[in-house]
PDB file of C-alpha atoms in Angstrom:
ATOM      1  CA  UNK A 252      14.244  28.111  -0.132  1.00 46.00           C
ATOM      2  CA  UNK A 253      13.265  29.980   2.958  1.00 58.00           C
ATOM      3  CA  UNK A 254       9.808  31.283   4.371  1.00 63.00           C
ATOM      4  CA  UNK A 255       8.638  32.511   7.516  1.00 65.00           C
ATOM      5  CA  UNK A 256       5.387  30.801   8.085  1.00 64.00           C
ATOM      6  CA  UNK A 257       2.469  31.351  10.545  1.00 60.00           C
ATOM      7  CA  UNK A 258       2.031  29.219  13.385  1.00 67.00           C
ATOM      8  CA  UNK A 259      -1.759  28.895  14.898  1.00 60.00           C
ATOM      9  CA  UNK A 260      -1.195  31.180  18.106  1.00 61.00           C
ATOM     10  CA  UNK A 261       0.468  33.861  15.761  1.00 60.00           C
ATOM     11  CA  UNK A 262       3.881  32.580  16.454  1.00 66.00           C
ATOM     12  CA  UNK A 263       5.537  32.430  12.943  1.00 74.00           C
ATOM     13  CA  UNK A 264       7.952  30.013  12.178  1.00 80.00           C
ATOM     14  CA  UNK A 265      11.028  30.343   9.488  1.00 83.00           C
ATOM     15  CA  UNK A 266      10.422  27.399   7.198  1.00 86.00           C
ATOM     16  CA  UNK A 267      13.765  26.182   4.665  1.00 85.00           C
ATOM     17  CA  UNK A 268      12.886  23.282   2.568  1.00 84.00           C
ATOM     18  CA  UNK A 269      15.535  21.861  -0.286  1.00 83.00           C
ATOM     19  CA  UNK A 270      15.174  18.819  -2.151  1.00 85.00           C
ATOM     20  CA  UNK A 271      14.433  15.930   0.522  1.00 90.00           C
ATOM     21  CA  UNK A 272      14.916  18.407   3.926  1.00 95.00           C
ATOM     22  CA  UNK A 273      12.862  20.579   5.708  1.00 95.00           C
ATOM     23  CA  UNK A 274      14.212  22.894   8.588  1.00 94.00           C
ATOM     24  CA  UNK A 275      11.708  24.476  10.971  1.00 93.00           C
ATOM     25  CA  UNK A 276      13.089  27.060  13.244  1.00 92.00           C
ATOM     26  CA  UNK A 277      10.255  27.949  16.004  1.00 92.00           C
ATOM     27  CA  UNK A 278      10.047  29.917  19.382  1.00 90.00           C
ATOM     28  CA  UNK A 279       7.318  27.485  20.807  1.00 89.00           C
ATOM     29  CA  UNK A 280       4.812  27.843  22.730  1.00 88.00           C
ATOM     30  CA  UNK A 281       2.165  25.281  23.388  1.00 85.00           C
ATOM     31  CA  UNK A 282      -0.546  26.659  21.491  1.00 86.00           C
ATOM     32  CA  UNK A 283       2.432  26.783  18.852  1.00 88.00           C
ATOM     33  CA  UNK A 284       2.468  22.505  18.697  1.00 90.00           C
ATOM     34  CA  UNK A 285      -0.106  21.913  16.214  1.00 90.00           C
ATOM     35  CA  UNK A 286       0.709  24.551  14.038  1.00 90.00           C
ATOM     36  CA  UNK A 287       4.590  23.150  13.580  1.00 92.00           C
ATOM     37  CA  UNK A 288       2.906  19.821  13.019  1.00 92.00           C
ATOM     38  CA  UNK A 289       0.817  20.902  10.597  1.00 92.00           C
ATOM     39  CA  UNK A 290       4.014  22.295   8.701  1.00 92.00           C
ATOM     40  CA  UNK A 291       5.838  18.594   9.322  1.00 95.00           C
ATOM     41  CA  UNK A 292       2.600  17.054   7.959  1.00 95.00           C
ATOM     42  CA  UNK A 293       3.124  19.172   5.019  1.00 92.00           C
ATOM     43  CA  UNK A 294       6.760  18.334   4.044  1.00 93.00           C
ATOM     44  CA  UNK A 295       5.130  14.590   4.021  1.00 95.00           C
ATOM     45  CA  UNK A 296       2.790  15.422   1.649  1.00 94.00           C
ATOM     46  CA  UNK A 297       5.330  17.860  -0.670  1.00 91.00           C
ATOM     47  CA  UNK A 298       7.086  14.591  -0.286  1.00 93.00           C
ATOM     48  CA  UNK A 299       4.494  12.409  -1.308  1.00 93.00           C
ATOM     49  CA  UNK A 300       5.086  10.101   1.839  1.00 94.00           C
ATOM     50  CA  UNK A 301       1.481  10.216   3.230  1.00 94.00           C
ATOM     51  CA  UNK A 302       1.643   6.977   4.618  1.00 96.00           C
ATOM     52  CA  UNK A 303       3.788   8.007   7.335  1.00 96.00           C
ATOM     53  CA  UNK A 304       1.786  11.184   8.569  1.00 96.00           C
ATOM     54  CA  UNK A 305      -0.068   9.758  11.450  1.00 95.00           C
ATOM     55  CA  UNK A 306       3.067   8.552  12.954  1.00 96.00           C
ATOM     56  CA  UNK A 307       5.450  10.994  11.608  1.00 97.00           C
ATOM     57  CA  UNK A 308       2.908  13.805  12.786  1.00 96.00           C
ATOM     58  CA  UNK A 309       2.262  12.231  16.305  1.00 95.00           C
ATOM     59  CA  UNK A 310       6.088  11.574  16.727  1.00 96.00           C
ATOM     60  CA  UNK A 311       6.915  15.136  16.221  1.00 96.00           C
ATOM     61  CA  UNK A 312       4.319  16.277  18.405  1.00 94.00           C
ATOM     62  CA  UNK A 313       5.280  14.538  21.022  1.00 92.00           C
ATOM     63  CA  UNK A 314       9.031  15.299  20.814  1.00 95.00           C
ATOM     64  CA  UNK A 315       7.952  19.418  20.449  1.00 94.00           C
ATOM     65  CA  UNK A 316       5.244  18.817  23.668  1.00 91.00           C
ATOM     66  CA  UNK A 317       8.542  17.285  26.004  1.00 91.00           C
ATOM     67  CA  UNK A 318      10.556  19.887  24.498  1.00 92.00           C
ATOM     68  CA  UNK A 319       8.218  22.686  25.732  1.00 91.00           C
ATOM     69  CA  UNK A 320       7.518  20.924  28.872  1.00 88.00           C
ATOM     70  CA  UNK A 321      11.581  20.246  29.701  1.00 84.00           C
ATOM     71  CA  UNK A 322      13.478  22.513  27.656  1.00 86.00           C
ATOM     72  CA  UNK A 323      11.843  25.996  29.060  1.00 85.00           C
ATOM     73  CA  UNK A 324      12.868  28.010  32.041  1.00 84.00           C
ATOM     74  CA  UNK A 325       9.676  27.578  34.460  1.00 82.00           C
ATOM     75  CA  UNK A 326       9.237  31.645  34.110  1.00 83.00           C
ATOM     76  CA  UNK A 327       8.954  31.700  30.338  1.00 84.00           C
ATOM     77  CA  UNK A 328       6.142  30.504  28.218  1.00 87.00           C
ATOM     78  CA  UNK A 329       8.290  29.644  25.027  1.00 89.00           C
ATOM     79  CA  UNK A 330      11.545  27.696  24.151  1.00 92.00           C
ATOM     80  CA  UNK A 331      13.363  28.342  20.561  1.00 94.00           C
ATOM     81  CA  UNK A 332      13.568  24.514  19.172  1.00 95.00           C
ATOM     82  CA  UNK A 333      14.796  23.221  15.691  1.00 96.00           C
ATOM     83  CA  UNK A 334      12.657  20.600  13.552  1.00 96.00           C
ATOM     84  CA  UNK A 335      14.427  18.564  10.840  1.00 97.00           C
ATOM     85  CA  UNK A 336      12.985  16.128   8.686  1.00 97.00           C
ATOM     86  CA  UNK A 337      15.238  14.366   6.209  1.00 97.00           C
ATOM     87  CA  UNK A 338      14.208  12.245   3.511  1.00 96.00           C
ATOM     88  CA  UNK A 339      15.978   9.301   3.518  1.00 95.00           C
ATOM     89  CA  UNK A 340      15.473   5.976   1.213  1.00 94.00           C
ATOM     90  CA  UNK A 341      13.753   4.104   3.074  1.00 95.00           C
ATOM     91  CA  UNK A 342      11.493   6.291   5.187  1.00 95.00           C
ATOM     92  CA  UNK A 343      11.915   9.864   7.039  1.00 97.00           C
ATOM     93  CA  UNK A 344      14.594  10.726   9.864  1.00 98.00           C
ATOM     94  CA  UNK A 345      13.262  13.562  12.087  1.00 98.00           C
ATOM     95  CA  UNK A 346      15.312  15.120  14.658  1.00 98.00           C
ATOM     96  CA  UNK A 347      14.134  18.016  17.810  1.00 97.00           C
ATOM     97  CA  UNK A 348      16.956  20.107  18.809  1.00 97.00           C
ATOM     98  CA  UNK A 349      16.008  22.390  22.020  1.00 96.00           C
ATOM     99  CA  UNK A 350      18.487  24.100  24.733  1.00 96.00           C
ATOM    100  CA  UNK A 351      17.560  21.667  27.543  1.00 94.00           C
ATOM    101  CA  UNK A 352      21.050  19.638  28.597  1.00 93.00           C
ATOM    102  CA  UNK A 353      19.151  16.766  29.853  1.00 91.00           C
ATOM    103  CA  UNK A 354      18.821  13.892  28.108  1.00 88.00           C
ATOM    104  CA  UNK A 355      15.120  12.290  28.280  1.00 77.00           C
ATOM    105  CA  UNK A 356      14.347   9.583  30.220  1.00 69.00           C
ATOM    106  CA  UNK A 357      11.443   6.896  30.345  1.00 62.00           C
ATOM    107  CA  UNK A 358       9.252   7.411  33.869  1.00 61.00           C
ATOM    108  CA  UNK A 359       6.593   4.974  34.910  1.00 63.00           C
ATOM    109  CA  UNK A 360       3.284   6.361  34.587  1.00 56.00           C
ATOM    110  CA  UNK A 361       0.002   5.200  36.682  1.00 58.00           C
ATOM    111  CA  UNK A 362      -2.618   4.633  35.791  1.00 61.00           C
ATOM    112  CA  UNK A 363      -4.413   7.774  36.196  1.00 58.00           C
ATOM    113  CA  UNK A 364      -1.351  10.305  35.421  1.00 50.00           C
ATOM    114  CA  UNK A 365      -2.113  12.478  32.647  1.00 57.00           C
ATOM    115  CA  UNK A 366       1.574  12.697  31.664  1.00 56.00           C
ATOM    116  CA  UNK A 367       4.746  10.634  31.415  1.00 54.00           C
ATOM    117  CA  UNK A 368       4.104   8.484  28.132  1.00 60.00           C
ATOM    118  CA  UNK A 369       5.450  10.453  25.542  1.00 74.00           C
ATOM    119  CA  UNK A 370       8.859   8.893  25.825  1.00 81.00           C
ATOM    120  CA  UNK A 371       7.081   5.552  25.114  1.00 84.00           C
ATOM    121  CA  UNK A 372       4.780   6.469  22.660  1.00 87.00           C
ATOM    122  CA  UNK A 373       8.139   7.671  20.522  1.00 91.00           C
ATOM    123  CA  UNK A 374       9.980   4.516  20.896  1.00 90.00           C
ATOM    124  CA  UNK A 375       6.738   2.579  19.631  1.00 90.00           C
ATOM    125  CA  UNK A 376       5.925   4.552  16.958  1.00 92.00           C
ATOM    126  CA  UNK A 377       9.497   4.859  15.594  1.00 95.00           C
ATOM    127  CA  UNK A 378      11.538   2.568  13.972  1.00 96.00           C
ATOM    128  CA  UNK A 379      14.705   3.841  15.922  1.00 96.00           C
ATOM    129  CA  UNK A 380      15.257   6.343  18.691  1.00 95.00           C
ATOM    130  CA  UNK A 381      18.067   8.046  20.169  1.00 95.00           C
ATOM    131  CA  UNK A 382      18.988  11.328  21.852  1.00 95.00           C
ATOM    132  CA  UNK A 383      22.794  13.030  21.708  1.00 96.00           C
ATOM    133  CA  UNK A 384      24.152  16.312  24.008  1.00 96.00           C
ATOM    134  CA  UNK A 385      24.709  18.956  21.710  1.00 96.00           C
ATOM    135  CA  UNK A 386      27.045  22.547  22.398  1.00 96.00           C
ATOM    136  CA  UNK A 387      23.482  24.488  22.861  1.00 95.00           C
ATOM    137  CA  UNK A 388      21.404  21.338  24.554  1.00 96.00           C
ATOM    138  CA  UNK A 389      20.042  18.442  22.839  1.00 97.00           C
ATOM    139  CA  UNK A 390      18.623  16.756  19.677  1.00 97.00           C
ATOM    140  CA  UNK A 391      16.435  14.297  20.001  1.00 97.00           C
ATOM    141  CA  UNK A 392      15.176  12.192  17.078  1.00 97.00           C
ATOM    142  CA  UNK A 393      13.737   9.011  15.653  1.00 97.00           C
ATOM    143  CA  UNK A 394      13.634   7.243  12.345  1.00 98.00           C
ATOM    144  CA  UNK A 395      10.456   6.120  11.024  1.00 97.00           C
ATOM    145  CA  UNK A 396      10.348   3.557   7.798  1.00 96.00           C
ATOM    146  CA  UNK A 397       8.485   2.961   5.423  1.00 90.00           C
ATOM    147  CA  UNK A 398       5.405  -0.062   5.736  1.00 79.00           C
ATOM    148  CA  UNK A 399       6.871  -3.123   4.398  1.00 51.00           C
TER     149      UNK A 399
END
């Protein structure tokens, strides 16, 4: 099932959930970050897997706040990026496509930078973490499992 959905700047978003999978297509912009993770937090709860939502919600915004950052052309104020959230067994797989080629990388951030920890924050708060060159850029994505 398909829907386009509003996104808090007036950005809409087309939406496609099916049993255990949610697709979020997006042009994003950075007011447009909390409204897509207000959708992810969502599928959790359609899901009934509110225990992950602080981590699950964090995780995707800081994969969709690098992907705005890295992924746009320093002239435009939006990149088109792909959000998918997959079900799985034992917790929730979550993948970021956008058009960037470059892989991420970790950076050392001072103590006073106001950037450069997202990359870190992912890796703790996910279970595993990877990032694969696609024909059209990147994905980018993490598992995150369930409490034991």
């Amino acid at each position: 099932m398909g829907a386009q959905q509003p996104v808090s700047d007036g950005t809409s978003a087309a939406v496609r959930t099916r049993s255990g999978a949610c697709e979020i297509d997006v042009v994003l912009t950075d007011a447009a970050v909390s409204g897509v993770r207000d959708l992810v937090s969502a599928c959790l709860r359609l899901w009934g897997l509110t225990e992950l939502d602080w981590r699950v919600t964090l995780t995707a915004s800081e994969l969709l706040t690098n992907a705005f950052q890295h992924a746009r052309k320093e002239d435009e104020s939006s990149v088109p990026v792909k959000v998918v959230l997959t079900r799985t067994p034992d917790g929730l797989f979550l993948c970021v496509s956008d058009p960037d080629p470059w892989l991420p990388a970790a950076v050392s951030a001072g103590e006073n930078d106001e950037g450069g920890r997202g990359l870190m924050l992912i890796k703790t708060l996910s279970d595993r973490y990877g990032c694969s060159s696609t024909a059209h850029g990147k994905d980018v994505w993490v598992t995150i499992l369930h409490s034991a």
